Tab-separated table of C-alpha atoms and ligand atoms in Angstrom:
chain	number	residue	atom	x	y	z
A	1	MET	CA	89.396	67.499	103.962
A	2	ALA	CA	86.429	66.918	101.538
A	3	THR	CA	84.198	68.639	104.053
A	4	PHE	CA	86.474	71.618	104.287
A	5	ILE	CA	86.349	72.100	100.496
A	6	ASN	CA	82.709	71.811	100.502
A	7	ILE	CA	82.338	74.519	103.071
A	8	LEU	CA	84.827	76.680	101.066
A	9	ASN	CA	82.766	76.539	97.888
A	10	LYS	CA	79.575	77.600	99.533
A	11	LYS	CA	77.936	81.000	98.843
A	12	VAL	CA	76.089	81.275	102.167
A	13	PHE	CA	78.047	80.408	105.595
A	14	SER	CA	76.362	79.264	108.711
A	15	LYS	CA	78.028	80.187	111.946
A	16	GLU	CA	79.450	76.499	112.205
A	17	ASP	CA	81.009	76.990	108.702
A	18	ILE	CA	82.573	80.125	109.706
A	19	ILE	CA	84.126	78.679	112.794
A	20	CYS	CA	85.556	75.802	110.899
A	21	LEU	CA	87.014	78.165	108.371
A	22	LEU	CA	88.520	80.329	111.064
A	23	ALA	CA	90.001	77.291	112.764
A	24	ALA	CA	91.828	76.155	109.615
A	25	LYS	CA	95.437	75.284	109.894
A	26	GLY	CA	98.208	74.153	107.600
A	27	ASN	CA	96.837	72.900	104.207
A	28	ASN	CA	93.355	73.880	104.879
A	29	GLN	CA	94.413	77.510	105.819
A	30	ASN	CA	96.315	77.594	102.575
A	31	LEU	CA	93.231	76.408	100.612
A	32	LEU	CA	91.225	79.263	102.391
A	33	PHE	CA	93.713	81.879	101.388
A	34	GLU	CA	93.831	80.575	97.816
A	35	LYS	CA	90.111	80.601	97.447
A	36	SER	CA	89.675	84.184	99.085
A	37	GLY	CA	92.429	85.509	96.776
A	38	GLU	CA	90.671	84.125	93.809
A	39	ILE	CA	87.168	85.742	94.897
A	40	LEU	CA	88.976	88.966	95.414
A	41	LYS	CA	90.592	88.836	91.951
A	42	GLN	CA	87.031	88.079	90.380
A	43	ASN	CA	85.221	90.785	92.263
A	44	ILE	CA	87.756	93.627	92.636
A	45	GLY	CA	90.529	92.691	90.294
A	46	ASN	CA	94.235	93.183	91.107
A	47	LYS	CA	93.700	97.055	92.108
A	48	ILE	CA	94.745	98.431	95.429
A	49	HIS	CA	93.310	101.714	96.366
A	50	LEU	CA	95.099	104.188	98.846
A	51	ARG	CA	93.857	106.358	101.554
A	52	GLY	CA	96.609	108.659	102.786
A	53	LEU	CA	96.039	108.503	106.547
A	54	ILE	CA	96.044	111.850	108.534
A	55	GLU	CA	96.205	111.417	112.390
A	56	PHE	CA	94.667	114.702	113.360
A	57	SER	CA	94.826	114.644	117.113
A	58	ASN	CA	95.214	112.065	119.954
A	59	ILE	CA	93.047	114.014	122.324
A	60	CYS	CA	90.287	111.852	123.398
A	61	ILE	CA	87.277	111.970	125.649
A	62	LYS	CA	86.999	108.244	125.717
A	63	ASP	CA	88.627	105.757	128.117
A	64	CYS	CA	88.575	102.684	126.152
A	65	LEU	CA	90.380	100.028	128.399
A	66	TYR	CA	92.538	98.631	125.441
A	67	CYS	CA	93.636	101.961	123.884
A	68	GLY	CA	96.907	103.779	124.356
A	69	ILE	CA	95.426	107.219	123.762
A	70	ARG	CA	92.517	106.670	126.390
A	71	LYS	CA	91.771	109.832	128.207
A	72	SER	CA	93.352	108.609	131.616
A	73	ASN	CA	96.715	107.751	129.944
A	74	ASN	CA	98.815	110.461	131.586
A	75	SER	CA	101.988	109.166	130.178
A	76	GLN	CA	100.813	110.120	126.548
A	77	LYS	CA	101.775	113.324	125.225
A	78	ARG	CA	98.792	115.025	123.480
A	79	PHE	CA	98.827	116.741	120.119
A	80	VAL	CA	96.570	118.473	117.645
A	81	VAL	CA	97.890	118.867	114.053
A	82	SER	CA	97.392	122.502	112.945
A	83	GLU	CA	94.738	123.093	110.225
A	84	ASP	CA	97.586	124.294	107.932
A	85	GLU	CA	99.396	121.004	108.310
A	86	VAL	CA	96.309	118.920	107.687
A	87	ILE	CA	95.861	120.854	104.600
A	88	LYS	CA	99.521	120.439	103.543
A	89	SER	CA	99.140	116.661	104.079
A	90	ALA	CA	95.871	116.393	101.981
A	91	MET	CA	97.707	118.346	99.151
A	92	ASN	CA	100.551	116.119	99.530
A	93	ALA	CA	98.334	113.109	98.929
A	94	LEU	CA	96.753	114.798	96.024
A	95	GLU	CA	100.193	115.431	94.404
A	96	LYS	CA	100.994	111.844	94.875
A	97	ASN	CA	97.840	110.954	93.065
A	98	TYR	CA	96.555	109.025	96.088
A	99	GLY	CA	92.894	109.373	95.096
A	100	SER	CA	91.639	109.440	98.895
A	101	ILE	CA	92.487	110.364	102.487
A	102	VAL	CA	91.379	109.442	105.828
A	103	ILE	CA	91.154	111.882	108.632
A	104	GLN	CA	91.364	109.931	111.881
A	105	SER	CA	91.377	111.207	115.394
A	106	GLY	CA	90.811	110.723	119.138
A	107	GLU	CA	87.204	111.247	119.796
A	108	ARG	CA	85.848	114.738	120.712
A	109	THR	CA	82.352	116.110	120.420
A	110	ASP	CA	82.815	119.797	121.402
A	111	LYS	CA	81.839	122.625	119.092
A	112	VAL	CA	85.322	123.642	118.357
A	113	PHE	CA	86.280	120.207	117.100
A	114	ILE	CA	83.112	119.854	115.099
A	115	ASN	CA	83.668	123.071	113.273
A	116	GLN	CA	87.320	122.574	112.859
A	117	ILE	CA	86.575	119.372	111.052
A	118	THR	CA	83.800	120.970	108.909
A	119	ARG	CA	86.260	123.713	107.890
A	120	LEU	CA	89.021	121.338	107.047
A	121	LEU	CA	86.678	119.180	104.837
A	122	LYS	CA	85.253	122.170	102.934
A	123	GLN	CA	88.777	123.506	102.380
A	124	ILE	CA	90.215	120.099	101.279
A	125	LYS	CA	87.236	119.640	98.954
A	126	SER	CA	87.596	122.991	97.346
A	127	LEU	CA	91.378	123.048	97.148
A	128	SER	CA	91.416	119.673	95.393
A	129	ASN	CA	88.576	120.617	93.195
A	130	GLY	CA	86.780	117.655	94.537
A	131	LYS	CA	89.357	115.316	93.421
A	132	LEU	CA	90.271	113.708	96.785
A	133	GLY	CA	87.923	111.240	98.318
A	134	ILE	CA	87.502	111.741	102.116
A	135	THR	CA	87.067	108.942	104.637
A	136	LEU	CA	86.382	110.044	108.253
A	137	SER	CA	87.148	108.049	111.431
A	138	LEU	CA	86.264	110.410	114.332
A	139	GLY	CA	84.118	108.239	116.488
A	140	GLU	CA	80.654	108.542	117.989
A	141	GLN	CA	78.825	111.796	116.955
A	142	THR	CA	75.185	112.962	116.724
A	143	LEU	CA	73.239	112.595	113.529
A	144	ASP	CA	73.519	116.247	113.016
A	145	THR	CA	77.166	116.054	113.262
A	146	TYR	CA	77.363	113.354	110.833
A	147	LYS	CA	75.156	115.241	108.495
A	148	LYS	CA	77.235	118.320	108.676
A	149	TRP	CA	80.329	116.457	107.914
A	150	PHE	CA	78.722	114.526	105.025
A	151	ASP	CA	77.384	117.890	103.573
A	152	ALA	CA	81.043	119.384	104.036
A	153	GLY	CA	82.455	116.635	101.763
A	154	GLY	CA	83.176	113.384	103.740
A	155	HIS	CA	81.487	110.383	101.954
A	156	ARG	CA	83.045	107.440	103.875
A	157	TYR	CA	82.988	106.893	107.594
A	158	LEU	CA	84.602	104.371	109.694
A	159	LEU	CA	83.501	103.397	113.264
A	160	ARG	CA	84.659	100.303	114.743
A	161	ILE	CA	82.122	98.297	116.918
A	162	GLU	CA	85.404	96.678	118.345
A	163	SER	CA	83.343	93.521	119.196
A	164	SER	CA	79.704	92.792	118.299
A	165	ASN	CA	79.291	90.733	121.435
A	166	LYS	CA	77.697	93.162	123.941
A	167	LYS	CA	79.091	91.316	126.752
A	168	LEU	CA	82.564	91.469	125.523
A	169	TYR	CA	82.166	94.999	124.489
A	170	ASN	CA	81.248	95.876	128.122
A	171	LYS	CA	84.460	94.039	129.382
A	172	ILE	CA	86.567	96.222	127.223
A	173	HIS	CA	85.074	99.558	127.934
A	174	PRO	CA	84.210	101.458	131.148
A	175	ASP	CA	80.766	101.205	132.537
A	176	ASN	CA	79.389	104.666	131.834
A	177	ALA	CA	77.217	106.607	129.429
A	178	LEU	CA	80.166	107.415	127.136
A	179	HIS	CA	80.896	103.804	126.365
A	180	ARG	CA	77.588	102.050	125.605
A	181	PHE	CA	77.300	99.337	123.262
A	182	ASP	CA	73.726	100.514	121.986
A	183	LYS	CA	74.977	104.025	121.503
A	184	ARG	CA	77.689	102.618	119.233
A	185	LEU	CA	75.166	100.643	117.296
A	186	GLU	CA	72.926	103.786	117.075
A	187	ALA	CA	75.970	105.737	115.808
A	188	LEU	CA	76.624	103.204	112.934
A	189	TYR	CA	72.914	103.607	111.913
A	190	ASN	CA	73.077	107.336	111.980
A	191	ILE	CA	76.340	107.365	109.855
A	192	ARG	CA	74.408	105.501	107.051
A	193	LYS	CA	71.349	107.605	107.519
A	194	ALA	CA	73.625	110.726	106.960
A	195	GLY	CA	74.505	109.123	103.583
A	196	PHE	CA	78.158	107.863	104.257
A	197	GLN	CA	79.544	104.484	102.972
A	198	LEU	CA	79.572	102.775	106.157
A	199	GLY	CA	82.689	101.168	107.670
A	200	THR	CA	83.088	99.124	110.961
A	201	GLY	CA	85.501	96.497	112.364
A	202	PHE	CA	86.859	94.749	115.270
A	203	MET	CA	90.045	93.976	117.398
A	204	ILE	CA	90.983	90.253	116.748
A	205	GLY	CA	92.462	88.321	119.681
A	206	LEU	CA	91.051	90.283	122.583
A	207	PRO	CA	91.286	88.638	125.942
A	208	PHE	CA	88.030	86.825	126.636
A	209	GLN	CA	87.246	86.590	122.940
A	210	THR	CA	86.283	83.217	121.471
A	211	ILE	CA	86.227	81.877	117.943
A	212	GLU	CA	82.495	81.881	118.241
A	213	ASP	CA	82.558	85.669	119.033
A	214	MET	CA	84.709	86.212	115.872
A	215	ALA	CA	82.208	84.085	113.798
A	216	ASP	CA	79.551	86.221	115.056
A	217	ASP	CA	81.555	89.452	114.236
A	218	LEU	CA	81.573	88.309	110.630
A	219	LEU	CA	77.839	87.550	110.638
A	220	PHE	CA	77.284	90.903	112.169
A	221	LEU	CA	78.847	92.516	109.164
A	222	LYS	CA	76.692	90.607	106.847
A	223	LYS	CA	73.521	91.556	108.778
A	224	ILE	CA	74.139	95.244	108.702
A	225	ASP	CA	75.277	94.840	105.032
A	226	ILE	CA	78.431	96.775	105.625
A	227	ASP	CA	80.381	98.766	102.748
A	228	MET	CA	83.741	98.781	104.223
A	229	VAL	CA	85.781	96.999	106.989
A	230	GLY	CA	88.961	97.660	108.876
A	231	MET	CA	89.922	95.001	111.391
A	232	GLY	CA	93.210	93.889	112.894
A	233	PRO	CA	94.856	92.038	115.765
A	234	TYR	CA	94.602	93.457	119.225
A	235	ILE	CA	98.106	94.389	120.533
A	236	GLU	CA	98.385	94.925	124.270
A	237	HIS	CA	99.574	98.258	125.448
A	238	GLU	CA	101.355	98.495	128.787
A	239	ASP	CA	99.621	101.889	130.005
A	240	THR	CA	96.091	100.410	129.812
A	241	PRO	CA	93.817	98.436	132.091
A	242	LEU	CA	93.391	95.578	129.705
A	243	TYR	CA	97.207	94.847	129.864
A	244	LYS	CA	96.647	92.931	133.098
A	245	TYR	CA	94.947	90.099	130.955
A	246	LYS	CA	98.098	89.745	128.847
A	247	HIS	CA	98.445	86.160	130.278
A	248	LEU	CA	95.167	85.139	128.454
A	249	LEU	CA	96.347	86.184	125.011
A	250	VAL	CA	97.315	83.790	122.225
A	251	THR	CA	100.762	84.685	120.613
A	252	LYS	CA	101.087	87.722	118.416
A	253	LYS	CA	101.657	85.547	115.503
A	254	GLU	CA	98.621	83.567	116.236
A	255	ARG	CA	96.717	86.827	116.335
A	256	LEU	CA	97.955	87.737	113.076
A	257	GLU	CA	97.088	84.489	111.496
A	258	LEU	CA	93.540	84.819	113.012
A	259	ALA	CA	93.100	88.444	111.597
A	260	LEU	CA	94.149	87.219	108.044
A	261	LYS	CA	91.673	84.364	108.274
A	262	MET	CA	88.927	86.760	109.259
A	263	ILE	CA	89.828	89.001	106.226
A	264	ALA	CA	89.907	85.934	103.989
A	265	VAL	CA	86.415	84.527	105.356
A	266	LEU	CA	84.879	87.949	105.060
A	267	ARG	CA	85.970	88.257	101.501
A	268	LEU	CA	84.108	84.992	100.741
A	269	MET	CA	81.153	86.194	102.509
A	270	MET	CA	80.995	89.605	101.107
A	271	PRO	CA	82.837	89.802	97.633
A	272	ASP	CA	82.275	93.349	96.767
A	273	ILE	CA	82.998	95.383	99.916
A	274	ASN	CA	86.268	97.313	100.769
A	275	ILE	CA	88.524	95.728	103.162
A	276	ALA	CA	91.522	97.717	104.657
A	277	SER	CA	94.843	96.145	105.313
A	278	THR	CA	95.392	97.786	108.558
A	279	THR	CA	98.527	99.022	110.241
A	280	ALA	CA	98.183	96.622	113.307
A	281	LEU	CA	99.014	93.675	110.808
A	282	GLN	CA	102.215	95.218	109.882
A	283	ALA	CA	102.980	95.922	113.504
A	284	ILE	CA	103.269	92.119	113.976
A	285	ALA	CA	104.909	90.989	110.858
A	286	PRO	CA	106.752	93.072	108.173
A	287	ASP	CA	104.758	91.366	105.411
A	288	GLY	CA	101.509	91.414	107.284
A	289	ARG	CA	99.824	94.083	105.182
A	290	GLU	CA	100.882	92.365	101.951
A	291	ARG	CA	99.587	88.994	103.046
A	292	ALA	CA	96.103	90.682	103.852
A	293	LEU	CA	96.060	92.158	100.344
A	294	GLN	CA	96.683	88.745	98.760
A	295	TYR	CA	93.991	86.950	100.920
A	296	GLY	CA	91.213	89.654	100.731
A	297	ALA	CA	91.949	93.248	101.526
A	298	ASN	CA	91.947	95.954	98.819
A	299	ILE	CA	92.788	99.026	100.477
A	300	LEU	CA	96.063	100.336	101.924
A	301	MET	CA	96.461	103.456	104.270
A	302	PRO	CA	99.890	104.849	103.999
A	303	ASN	CA	100.482	107.200	106.911
A	304	ILE	CA	100.958	110.993	105.549
A	305	THR	CA	100.653	112.893	108.669
A	306	ALA	CA	102.925	115.927	108.319
A	307	GLY	CA	105.546	116.322	111.136
A	308	ASN	CA	106.388	113.996	113.884
A	309	TYR	CA	103.020	113.998	115.543
A	310	SER	CA	102.346	110.210	114.865
A	311	ASP	CA	105.117	109.256	117.080
A	312	ASN	CA	102.456	110.067	119.754
A	313	TYR	CA	99.489	108.340	118.129
A	314	ASN	CA	100.186	105.157	120.163
A	315	LEU	CA	97.244	103.055	120.051
A	316	TYR	CA	99.123	99.920	120.793
A	317	GLU	CA	102.850	98.783	121.311
A	318	GLY	CA	104.981	98.626	118.228
A	319	LYS	CA	102.724	100.733	116.056
A	320	PRO	CA	104.917	101.473	113.048
A	321	ASP	CA	106.024	105.202	113.373
A	322	THR	CA	105.643	107.824	110.720
A	323	LYS	CA	109.216	108.571	109.987
A	324	LYS	CA	109.616	104.893	109.177
A	325	ASN	CA	106.316	104.948	107.077
A	326	ILE	CA	107.545	107.966	105.059
A	327	THR	CA	110.267	105.879	103.642
A	328	GLU	CA	108.521	102.631	103.502
A	329	ASP	CA	105.397	103.990	102.203
A	330	SER	CA	107.005	106.510	99.723
A	331	VAL	CA	105.124	106.242	96.469
A	332	ASN	CA	107.919	104.211	94.711
A	333	ALA	CA	108.459	101.840	97.466
A	334	ILE	CA	104.747	100.906	97.731
A	335	ASP	CA	104.420	100.562	94.030
A	336	VAL	CA	107.164	98.064	94.147
A	337	ARG	CA	105.812	96.141	97.184
A	338	MET	CA	102.571	95.826	95.368
A	339	MET	CA	104.035	94.759	92.066
A	340	ASN	CA	106.004	92.163	94.057
A	341	ILE	CA	102.446	90.638	94.912
A	342	ASN	CA	101.041	91.096	91.531
A	343	LYS	CA	98.756	94.233	92.692
A	344	MET	CA	98.476	97.451	91.034
A	345	ILE	CA	97.859	100.691	92.775
A	346	ALA	CA	94.874	102.628	91.289
A	347	TYR	CA	95.993	106.087	91.431
A	348	ASN	CA	93.699	108.975	91.071
A	349	GLU	CA	90.545	106.949	91.955
A	350	TRP	CA	88.455	107.185	95.010
A	351	GLY	CA	87.900	103.572	95.109
A	352	ASP	CA	84.625	103.627	96.699
A	353	SER	CA	82.868	100.479	97.977
A	354	LYS	CA	81.335	98.626	95.027
A	355	HIS	CA	78.944	97.054	97.522
A	356	PHE	CA	77.626	100.665	98.374
A	357	TYR	CA	76.647	101.162	94.855
A	358	ASN	CA	75.359	97.769	94.282
A	359	ARG	CA	73.023	98.195	97.289
A	360	LYS	CA	72.110	101.864	96.626
A	361	THR	CA	70.524	100.912	93.439
A	362	VAL	CA	68.061	98.641	95.428
A	363	LEU	CA	67.630	100.696	98.735
A	364	ASN	CA	68.090	104.103	97.216
A	365	TYR	CA	70.652	105.559	99.600
A	366	TYR	CA	71.346	108.688	97.651
A	367	ARG	CA	73.696	111.440	97.721
A	368	ASN	CA	73.054	114.746	95.850
B	401	LIG	N1	95.330	97.045	119.642
B	401	LIG	C1	94.770	97.024	118.426
B	401	LIG	N2	94.065	98.032	118.064
B	401	LIG	C2	93.820	98.986	118.910
B	401	LIG	N3	93.077	100.142	118.795
B	401	LIG	C3	92.950	100.844	119.816
B	401	LIG	N4	93.709	100.077	120.827
B	401	LIG	C4	94.134	99.029	120.130
B	401	LIG	C5	95.038	97.984	120.459
B	401	LIG	N5	95.528	98.017	121.705
B	401	LIG	C6	92.154	100.358	117.478
B	401	LIG	C7	90.665	100.137	117.728
B	401	LIG	C8	90.223	101.657	117.620
B	401	LIG	C9	91.101	102.053	116.504
B	401	LIG	C10	91.300	103.681	116.714
B	401	LIG	O1	92.396	101.518	116.875
B	401	LIG	O2	89.919	99.287	117.153
B	401	LIG	O3	88.855	101.683	116.893
C-alpha cells in the first residue's frame, strides 16, 4: 500500500513503476484515478475541447490485420464523402462553436486524394475565417504531402504507432513494404518536421500484448515528447485475420479498465499534453468516455460526418454509429453529460496541446 502511494507521488516513473500502476486493482486503482484526475485539474482545469470528427472515406490501401476497413475486407461497402458534404459538416461544427474538427480517412497516397484534402483544407480555412482548428488523421504520407497539408491549414496530425514494440507491430501487420514499423516512425518524425502538433497512440489489449509492452508504449510517448495521444481498447472484428486469436484476449471490460489506466498513468507522466477520450472506450461501456475524461483525457470527438456514411466506417465491432451519435452528441446532450462529471466544454477554442507550446519555446518548432 505504502509503496503504491510512493510510486503515485513520483514525478518520474521507471518501467517497473508504470507496470505496478497499470496492474493496480480495487483500492489502488481508485487511488490512481483520483491522483490522475487531480493532475488533470491542476494542469488543464475542467475544460473539455471538442473535435468534430469527419470520417471522409473508408477506402484504404493498407491491410492491417486488426482493422475492419482493411483493403482485403470485401464485405465492407466503400464510400467517399463528397467535398460538399465535408464542407457542410465543417460548417456545422463551426455553427455549433466546436472550435476544431478532425478529418479522418482510410489511407490513400494517390494524387487525387492528396489534392482533394489540400483543397478541402483551404476551403474550410477560408470559409471559417480561420476560426476552425483542423486535426488530420490520414495515415502515412511523404514529408512533401505533410508540408502541403500543413501549409493548406492543418495544424495537428494524429498517426497511431499502434504498438511501439516492433515485434508486436509486425505480428499485427502484413509483412510487406506498405506496413513497415520503421516507415511509421519516420512518418511520425516527418509530421513534426512539417510543423504539426504531433499525436500518436496505441491499441490496448491486443493479442500477444503484455503489460510490459504497454509500459514501453507509455515510455515511448515520453521519449518522443508527444503533444497529443489517442489510444483505446482493441476490439476484435470478425472479418479480419486477427480475429482468430480472440481466445487470447482478456475480457472487453478488462481491456476498458486497462485503457483507462493507460490514460491515467500517461496523465501523471505528461501533465500538459492533450489526451483524447476515444470512441472505442464508449463501444465497450456507455460511460467509457466520461470515465476517461475524469481520469486524464481532455478531448472529446463527437462524430459529425454528414449523411449515413459512418455506418460503413467499421473499424471494429460495436462501433457506435453516427445516427445514434447525432442524438447522443447533440450539443445540449454533451453539455449535460459533461456537467454531470463537473466538466465544461470550451466552445470556440482550438484547444491546442499546451505541451506543444511549452516545448516550442525551447526547441523553436515554429509556424509562420
Ligand atoms: N479495435 C480498436 N481500434 C482499432 N483501430 C483499427 N482497428 C481497430 C480495432 N479492431 C484503430 C487503429 C487505427 C484507427 C484508425 O482505428 O488504432 O489507427
